[in-house]
XYZ file of C-alpha atoms in Angstrom:
605
model
C 0.000 0.000 0.000
C 1.206 3.442 -0.879
C 2.048 5.207 2.394
C 1.091 8.513 0.839
C -2.515 7.355 0.353
C -2.999 6.182 3.926
C -2.531 8.072 7.130
C -3.277 7.327 10.745
C -6.303 8.991 12.284
C -4.036 10.807 14.693
C -2.249 12.473 11.798
C -5.411 13.965 10.310
C -5.774 17.722 10.656
C -8.751 18.980 12.631
C -10.963 20.984 10.228
C -11.289 24.681 11.006
C -14.574 26.077 12.195
C -16.418 27.916 9.393
C -16.242 31.695 9.719
C -20.014 32.064 9.666
C -20.442 29.763 12.683
C -17.570 31.450 14.482
C -19.176 34.866 14.007
C -22.498 33.604 15.359
C -20.740 32.217 18.442
C -18.913 35.484 19.029
C -22.092 37.524 18.621
C -23.831 35.587 21.405
C -20.900 35.539 23.831
C -21.111 37.744 26.932
C -18.550 40.490 27.131
C -16.601 38.793 29.899
C -16.110 35.822 27.574
C -15.170 38.063 24.659
C -12.356 39.563 26.699
C -10.909 36.082 27.153
C -11.543 35.095 23.534
C -9.535 38.015 22.183
C -6.567 36.946 24.307
C -6.476 33.430 22.843
C -4.981 34.359 19.478
C -4.526 37.242 17.110
C -7.111 35.837 14.721
C -9.758 35.559 17.428
C -8.921 39.067 18.572
C -9.736 40.371 15.097
C -13.113 38.616 15.273
C -13.999 39.607 18.859
C -12.833 43.239 18.911
C -15.608 44.620 16.623
C -18.280 43.177 18.931
C -16.410 44.042 22.104
C -15.918 47.721 21.285
C -18.934 48.525 19.147
C -20.769 50.114 22.109
C -19.263 52.575 24.612
C -20.906 54.455 27.502
C -19.673 57.891 28.605
C -20.884 60.329 31.264
C -20.842 64.165 31.335
C -17.448 64.449 32.993
C -14.191 65.607 31.429
C -12.170 62.988 33.317
C -14.313 60.256 31.768
C -14.069 61.542 28.192
C -10.369 62.389 28.300
C -9.574 59.120 30.051
C -11.394 57.065 27.442
C -9.629 58.755 24.533
C -6.168 58.524 26.114
C -6.656 54.884 27.050
C -7.863 53.479 23.720
C -6.095 55.722 21.206
C -2.892 53.690 21.306
C -4.808 50.448 20.638
C -6.325 51.723 17.362
C -9.825 50.574 18.230
C -11.634 53.899 17.910
C -12.743 52.878 14.438
C -14.619 49.910 15.924
C -16.989 52.047 18.018
C -20.351 52.387 16.268
C -22.693 53.128 19.198
C -22.250 55.733 21.916
C -24.357 56.084 25.066
C -24.236 59.407 26.914
C -25.653 58.749 30.388
C -26.452 61.880 32.406
C -28.861 60.378 34.937
C -26.510 60.022 37.907
C -26.050 63.690 38.690
C -25.939 63.178 42.452
C -23.309 60.430 42.442
C -20.373 62.348 43.914
C -22.404 64.016 46.637
C -23.906 60.699 47.757
C -20.562 58.898 47.759
C -19.338 61.208 50.515
C -21.916 59.779 52.930
C -21.784 56.078 51.977
C -19.952 53.788 54.352
C -17.132 51.786 52.756
C -16.973 47.989 52.680
C -14.094 47.831 55.161
C -13.595 45.902 58.366
C -12.495 49.046 60.188
C -13.911 52.569 59.991
C -12.012 55.236 58.122
C -9.882 57.715 59.956
C -10.486 61.429 59.713
C -7.470 61.814 57.427
C -8.790 59.175 55.062
C -12.224 60.790 54.998
C -10.696 64.170 54.172
C -8.599 62.676 51.359
C -11.542 60.849 49.815
C -13.720 63.945 50.029
C -10.991 65.899 48.270
C -10.888 63.300 45.475
C -14.665 63.400 45.035
C -14.671 67.206 44.990
C -11.989 67.213 42.298
C -13.915 64.702 40.177
C -17.179 66.522 40.739
C -15.555 69.662 39.364
C -15.138 67.851 36.036
C -18.897 67.561 35.567
C -20.547 69.937 33.109
C -23.161 71.062 35.601
C -23.553 74.854 35.277
C -24.986 76.341 32.121
C -21.700 78.177 31.667
C -19.992 74.802 31.083
C -22.037 74.099 27.949
C -19.357 75.504 25.646
C -16.653 73.396 27.344
C -18.847 70.307 27.088
C -19.463 70.842 23.369
C -15.751 71.381 22.698
C -14.661 68.203 24.532
C -17.439 66.097 23.039
C -16.652 67.365 19.541
C -13.051 66.229 19.965
C -14.248 62.812 21.143
C -16.733 62.379 18.299
C -14.157 63.331 15.680
C -12.022 60.465 16.972
C -14.876 58.003 16.233
C -15.032 57.882 12.424
C -17.552 55.019 12.224
C -20.015 56.261 14.831
C -23.549 55.561 13.602
C -25.742 55.679 16.701
C -26.075 57.974 19.723
C -28.246 57.214 22.728
C -28.749 59.917 25.370
C -30.149 59.214 28.830
C -30.918 62.730 30.007
C -33.150 62.227 33.050
C -34.517 59.401 35.155
C -38.184 58.715 34.444
C -38.770 57.086 37.837
C -38.807 53.512 36.496
C -35.194 52.770 37.429
C -34.772 49.669 39.563
C -33.315 50.193 43.062
C -30.400 47.918 42.190
C -29.817 48.233 38.450
C -27.429 45.949 36.654
C -26.040 48.777 34.537
C -24.075 51.689 35.890
C -21.494 53.507 33.755
C -18.038 52.048 34.208
C -16.618 55.435 35.147
C -18.667 55.487 38.355
C -17.786 51.883 39.124
C -14.070 52.622 38.925
C -14.431 55.537 41.317
C -16.481 53.489 43.777
C -13.995 50.628 43.584
C -11.083 52.953 44.321
C -12.700 54.116 47.581
C -13.805 50.585 48.558
C -17.538 50.912 47.892
C -19.542 48.139 46.232
C -22.290 49.677 44.112
C -24.046 46.334 43.658
C -25.304 46.491 47.235
C -26.424 50.137 47.146
C -29.726 51.695 46.210
C -28.771 53.446 42.999
C -31.818 55.689 42.975
C -30.055 57.941 45.458
C -27.410 58.724 42.820
C -29.989 60.257 40.481
C -29.853 64.024 40.526
C -31.805 66.781 38.774
C -29.209 68.863 36.946
C -31.689 71.357 35.486
C -30.127 71.466 32.026
C -30.204 69.473 28.804
C -27.186 67.306 28.052
C -28.962 66.211 24.897
C -28.510 69.682 23.479
C -24.776 69.543 24.197
C -24.027 66.206 22.573
C -26.210 66.897 19.529
C -24.449 70.213 19.011
C -21.105 68.413 19.347
C -22.184 65.791 16.801
C -23.096 68.557 14.375
C -19.733 70.247 14.965
C -17.875 66.957 14.431
C -19.721 66.289 11.163
C -21.191 62.962 12.361
C -23.750 61.346 10.096
C -25.873 59.403 12.547
C -28.171 56.664 11.308
C -29.840 56.122 14.692
C -30.659 58.799 17.282
C -32.226 57.691 20.559
C -33.107 60.490 22.989
C -34.547 59.087 26.221
C -36.415 60.878 29.022
C -36.102 64.348 27.567
C -37.217 67.462 29.396
C -38.513 69.745 26.672
C -38.114 72.877 28.820
C -34.289 73.035 28.857
C -34.137 71.427 25.406
C -36.424 73.845 23.552
C -36.721 76.639 26.130
C -39.768 78.123 27.804
C -40.064 81.197 25.567
C -41.335 81.225 21.975
C -38.772 80.273 19.357
C -38.407 83.746 17.899
C -34.815 84.466 18.901
C -31.922 83.921 16.533
C -30.093 81.578 18.941
C -33.140 79.337 19.379
C -33.661 79.193 15.628
C -30.025 78.219 15.030
C -30.204 75.527 17.710
C -33.287 73.998 16.130
C -31.596 74.167 12.746
C -28.676 72.137 14.140
C -31.119 69.454 15.289
C -32.729 69.415 11.841
C -29.395 68.870 10.123
C -28.632 65.907 12.371
C -31.912 64.014 11.980
C -31.941 64.302 8.195
C -29.514 61.354 7.955
C -31.214 59.175 10.593
C -32.987 55.943 9.710
C -34.128 55.387 13.308
C -35.416 58.162 15.551
C -36.484 57.696 19.169
C -37.961 60.693 21.026
C -39.055 60.017 24.595
C -40.240 62.959 26.708
C -40.947 63.213 30.406
C -44.487 63.881 31.524
C -45.770 67.429 32.010
C -42.814 69.086 30.304
C -44.520 70.398 27.156
C -45.192 74.122 27.374
C -47.666 75.682 24.978
C -46.044 79.104 25.099
C -42.706 77.552 24.190
C -44.272 75.793 21.190
C -42.564 72.530 22.085
C -44.871 70.337 20.017
C -44.167 72.572 17.027
C -40.436 71.987 17.570
C -41.026 68.231 17.600
C -42.988 68.606 14.372
C -40.036 70.433 12.821
C -37.709 67.566 13.746
C -40.062 64.942 12.315
C -40.559 66.815 9.050
C -36.774 67.054 8.681
C -36.306 63.296 9.172
C -37.038 62.399 5.568
C -35.063 59.145 5.720
C -36.504 57.776 8.955
C -37.900 54.266 8.620
C -38.438 53.523 12.330
C -39.937 56.090 14.695
C -40.594 55.813 18.427
C -42.545 58.510 20.246
C -43.337 58.957 23.916
C -45.267 62.146 24.561
C -47.709 62.339 27.505
C -48.574 59.288 29.593
C -52.086 59.901 30.871
C -52.233 56.557 32.715
C -49.910 57.786 35.478
C -51.444 61.281 35.573
C -55.108 60.372 36.010
C -55.350 61.908 39.509
C -53.942 65.190 38.130
C -56.655 65.717 35.502
C -60.371 66.263 35.839
C -63.184 66.152 33.353
C -63.632 69.893 33.598
C -59.988 70.546 32.728
C -59.184 71.048 29.070
C -56.378 68.687 28.028
C -54.564 69.378 24.787
C -54.099 66.671 22.172
C -50.451 65.839 21.519
C -51.032 64.753 17.936
C -53.406 67.644 17.212
C -50.621 70.205 17.621
C -48.166 67.878 15.900
C -50.322 67.770 12.758
C -51.236 71.439 12.619
C -49.813 73.475 9.756
C -48.942 77.196 9.992
C -52.278 78.002 8.367
C -54.177 76.155 11.105
C -55.253 73.166 8.999
C -54.000 69.595 9.136
C -50.863 68.531 7.316
C -51.960 66.610 4.246
C -48.658 65.033 3.123
C -46.441 62.499 4.854
C -44.070 63.988 7.392
C -41.702 61.009 6.997
C -42.208 59.554 3.507
C -40.192 56.382 4.224
C -41.724 55.497 7.601
C -42.227 51.731 7.925
C -42.412 51.061 11.684
C -44.088 53.321 14.242
C -44.139 52.914 18.026
C -46.175 55.284 20.204
C -45.439 54.491 23.827
C -47.575 57.221 25.412
C -49.882 59.828 23.972
C -53.042 61.863 24.605
C -55.033 62.494 21.451
C -58.378 62.363 19.700
C -59.199 59.390 17.503
C -59.325 61.637 14.422
C -55.840 62.977 15.183
C -54.347 59.511 15.489
C -56.036 58.201 12.363
C -54.954 61.215 10.305
C -51.350 60.799 11.453
C -51.473 57.134 10.437
C -53.324 57.760 7.169
C -50.767 60.204 5.789
C -48.124 57.472 6.305
C -50.358 54.559 5.266
C -48.565 53.972 1.948
C -45.341 52.875 3.687
C -46.366 52.029 7.280
C -46.352 48.284 7.941
C -45.590 47.882 11.659
C -47.479 49.624 14.467
C -47.098 49.416 18.245
C -49.377 51.304 20.617
C -48.996 51.590 24.384
C -50.466 53.782 27.146
C -52.833 55.658 24.871
C -55.687 57.908 25.966
C -58.514 59.202 23.800
C -59.882 62.598 24.729
C -63.608 63.065 24.967
C -66.337 65.019 26.684
C -69.108 64.083 29.103
C -71.840 63.677 26.528
C -69.751 61.659 24.071
C -66.722 59.478 24.752
C -64.519 58.318 21.912
C -64.512 54.581 21.287
C -61.415 52.399 21.097
C -63.312 49.646 19.275
C -64.227 52.068 16.514
C -60.590 53.121 16.272
C -59.379 49.518 16.028
C -61.834 48.931 13.177
C -60.471 52.017 11.432
C -56.938 50.639 11.725
C -58.041 47.510 9.910
C -59.978 49.405 7.248
C -57.482 52.167 6.352
C -54.038 50.626 6.958
C -52.195 47.723 5.369
C -50.307 46.485 8.395
C -48.314 43.295 8.594
C -47.730 43.577 12.343
C -49.476 45.357 15.198
C -49.014 45.247 18.943
C -51.017 46.626 21.866
C -49.663 46.897 25.410
C -50.143 48.951 28.552
C -53.178 51.092 29.390
C -55.854 52.186 26.932
C -58.518 54.601 28.074
C -61.214 56.821 26.664
C -61.659 58.780 29.895
C -64.852 56.886 30.676
C -65.696 53.212 31.077
C -63.230 51.893 28.521
C -60.242 51.284 30.778
C -58.164 48.400 29.416
C -54.915 46.873 30.541
C -53.138 44.888 27.810
C -50.278 42.569 28.673
C -46.955 42.679 26.882
C -47.059 39.036 25.816
C -50.004 37.280 24.208
C -49.406 34.043 26.194
C -51.290 32.048 23.549
C -52.998 32.431 20.200
C -56.457 31.917 21.740
C -56.044 34.805 24.144
C -57.907 38.041 23.490
C -54.790 40.125 22.797
C -53.668 37.769 20.041
C -57.166 37.668 18.541
C -57.466 41.449 18.408
C -54.045 41.860 16.801
C -54.814 39.122 14.288
C -58.122 40.792 13.473
C -56.372 44.028 12.472
C -53.815 42.440 10.132
C -55.930 39.596 8.687
C -58.326 40.772 5.996
C -60.315 37.509 6.143
C -61.483 38.089 9.729
C -64.655 40.173 9.691
C -65.882 40.198 13.291
C -64.045 42.308 15.849
C -63.434 40.418 19.128
C -64.174 43.622 21.096
C -67.552 44.354 19.534
C -69.414 43.517 22.751
C -67.659 46.340 24.650
C -68.025 49.012 21.962
C -69.938 52.244 22.442
C -73.290 51.795 20.767
C -74.877 54.446 18.500
C -76.624 57.261 20.347
C -74.798 56.300 23.537
C -72.205 58.424 25.330
C -70.201 55.517 26.764
C -70.197 51.748 27.237
C -73.512 50.673 28.717
C -73.669 48.891 32.029
C -75.153 45.383 31.624
C -78.564 44.772 33.134
C -77.308 41.707 34.999
C -74.619 43.737 36.740
C -71.820 41.402 35.619
C -69.249 43.261 33.564
C -67.300 41.710 30.709
C -63.796 41.429 32.111
C -61.915 40.073 29.077
C -59.097 37.690 29.892
C -55.635 37.649 31.371
C -54.042 39.365 28.351
C -56.718 42.042 27.787
C -58.273 42.987 31.111
C -61.192 45.421 31.173
C -61.775 47.716 34.114
C -64.881 49.838 34.549
C -63.804 52.568 36.933
C -63.011 56.231 36.603
C -59.645 56.132 38.374
C -58.410 52.537 38.112
C -54.918 53.183 39.442
C -56.171 54.500 42.781
C -58.242 51.387 43.505
C -55.861 48.685 42.286
C -53.232 46.674 44.094
C -50.340 46.472 41.645
C -48.362 44.040 43.787
C -50.893 41.285 44.521
C -50.327 38.577 47.096
C -53.384 36.473 46.235
C -54.600 37.561 42.781
C -58.138 36.962 41.613
C -59.895 37.339 38.279
C -63.144 39.100 38.992
C -64.337 42.534 37.910
C -67.937 42.898 38.974
C -70.120 45.940 39.462
C -72.471 43.991 41.731
C -72.045 42.968 45.328
C -71.556 39.298 44.603
C -68.018 37.974 45.011
C -68.517 34.653 43.246
C -66.731 34.087 39.946
C -68.766 34.900 36.890
C -69.066 32.471 33.991
C -66.840 32.951 30.949
C -68.042 35.515 28.484
C -67.859 35.558 24.733
C -64.800 37.812 24.782
C -62.427 35.387 26.464
C -62.765 31.967 28.054
C -60.893 31.698 31.344
C -61.645 28.061 32.171
C -58.794 26.720 30.061
C -56.274 29.181 31.511
C -54.434 26.595 33.612
C -54.144 24.183 30.697
C -52.891 26.838 28.290
C -50.439 28.316 30.794
C -49.068 24.888 31.623
C -48.399 24.229 27.955
C -46.763 27.624 27.510
C -44.528 27.471 30.575
C -43.079 24.024 29.947
C -39.792 24.488 31.750
C -39.459 27.239 34.377
C -35.664 27.019 34.215
C -35.526 27.399 30.447
C -33.725 30.640 29.498
C -35.701 33.460 28.001
C -35.604 33.529 24.232
C -34.531 36.903 22.882
C -35.770 38.071 19.517
C -33.951 41.098 18.113
C -35.603 43.227 15.472
C -34.324 45.953 13.208
C -34.859 48.536 15.933
C -32.230 46.795 18.038
C -34.816 46.059 20.709
C -34.799 42.739 22.531
C -38.258 41.253 23.145
C -38.407 38.357 25.620
C -40.862 35.748 24.398
C -41.261 34.174 27.833
C -42.217 37.395 29.625
C -45.860 37.772 30.551
C -46.189 41.505 30.800
C -44.468 44.756 31.476
C -46.521 45.414 34.604
C -47.834 43.045 37.306
C -51.543 42.472 36.971
C -54.046 43.985 39.423
C -55.210 41.775 42.238
C -58.727 41.318 40.885
C -57.765 40.149 37.389
C -56.292 36.686 37.953
C -57.824 33.939 40.054
C -55.129 32.107 42.004
C -56.785 28.709 41.966
C -56.991 28.735 38.166
C -53.272 29.347 37.630
C -50.622 26.671 37.520
C -47.773 26.927 40.081
C -45.328 27.800 37.328
C -47.513 30.651 36.119
C -48.039 31.933 39.659
C -44.296 32.154 40.208
C -43.833 33.984 36.929
C -46.678 36.396 37.774
C -45.499 37.219 41.299
C -41.856 37.673 40.319
C -41.646 38.157 36.548
C -38.243 38.061 34.861
C -36.694 41.434 34.050
C -37.767 42.992 30.801
C -34.920 43.580 28.350
C -35.441 46.774 26.456
C -32.257 46.923 24.486
C -28.801 45.610 23.954
C -26.834 45.350 27.242
C -24.697 48.369 28.037
C -20.956 48.299 28.143
C -20.862 48.091 31.913
C -22.368 45.395 34.080
C -21.893 44.294 37.627
C -21.522 40.613 36.735
C -18.162 41.110 35.080
C -19.609 41.205 31.595
C -18.134 44.591 30.837
C -15.717 45.543 28.081
C -12.021 45.982 28.834
C -11.685 48.549 31.578
C -9.658 51.638 30.872
C -8.016 53.806 33.509
C -9.088 57.398 34.014
C -6.799 60.294 34.940
C -8.048 60.569 38.516
C -6.529 63.279 40.701
C -3.195 62.171 42.111
C -4.256 62.088 45.734
C -3.391 59.042 47.825
C -5.336 58.150 50.924
C -3.347 56.881 53.902
C -3.920 53.218 54.523
C -5.490 52.662 51.096
C -3.896 51.122 48.057
C -5.009 52.481 44.707
C -4.792 49.871 41.965
C -5.253 50.684 38.316
C -8.004 48.833 36.538
């Protein structure tokens, strides 16, 4: 036998892993693993570095920005950064750190306390807090953005909207390095105390810097904006205000994704804030995905009364200078629209959707309120029928609170749980042209009626676990949002016995359907990423815990009860660059003030 034609199995070369499979593995690796992967070989480093450095988080502090640039410039990885997060929420960090006890076996001496306070004062002086520091902030940020040639996305966290968890898993790495140097573990602290109201708009600073650096951003995500420092409280008649708005217009004209999220009660009519938002939207001619969060009426119900005149968000957004409605599309390429919170009339919403109907294919609605008067409430069922009749949607999603100010008070879960649930049936009705009957027809406002009629039997139609119907004026005041023993009864009568299933949703098969859906409680949550870079957990029941009178405990399986009482955390985006579990990108050192504390050893990260 020819020895060249035969070889021992031990002499055979192990085939290399295909590049496509290797890239998929790297994409799903946590950042702590990626840091080890890049150290294995030069070839793996070339594969891991683009995913390890594509997202960077900075804070409004000159030590943070200068330290980042000085640390990574010599590694030639600035071209790998494509996403930048500018987190300005923790304005009270340095002041709170002065009063937090360290994780040490012995208390600090007075000399150590004085040294640490001096360090924190020096670092706090690097924050761009006063309005006079805006020019310095823009200059430093412009230098940083010019060093990132491939930057395509900016996300700004301007304020805290009150939904931050007490112990978040994401805190900017800059703050973690400072806390580690003074022996404080942030993972055991209540991070809400670090949130501070700075009274200015950091969004304005970084957008001005991006314009100065000539960045062409494809995605702009502006979270928790306060429109008062962003647009001002006076009318936009001054030259400086006009130039600032013109800078914003030049930035959004290149964006394909635009996310505008405003805090509640910050729109001022005299400042014409809604008109400024309209100017931004009309300049975003290339936007294909739009997310809007305007006014959330569901958390402001106690603040409004029927006698008070509430302005429609979309009404001012659609108004032209002549006083009529805009008749052409504001964003001619809009394909996906998400409205997370809004107060409007049904005609306003339908007109906004109709002018974009030729391109709009995906729609998500959440926390929506229809304005009406005493003698005539607007009907959500009528609006849902109009969505089916006038739009050609391929996907629609409802979640959160939906109200008409009267007896139509609906809570819609985030997940459909099953295809037979009411949420899934309503969404399928809108997109499927073959379905003629609306599942919500029995709770619609009838002709010549001002609101949903009360049934003669006294038993209200409560929907099901995915689309719960509440018949009360102020539902939030009378609901227990953290139930201990949930029930599934909404009754206007005095009887406390469960009512039979209605035609809207059958609740008798809830245990069977939930048991089939929650097969394995230890199975990891499946993450589905869409083009908007949002992660939607398929195994998450809802964004909010259900009220105590919506779910009957004896009808739920043990697995579903555990998921309901302590639902898994909702992922709303790609994980940040910093994380307390060690899954953070390579840590860079910052030029902290050269002050040593007696008895403490300062180690570079």
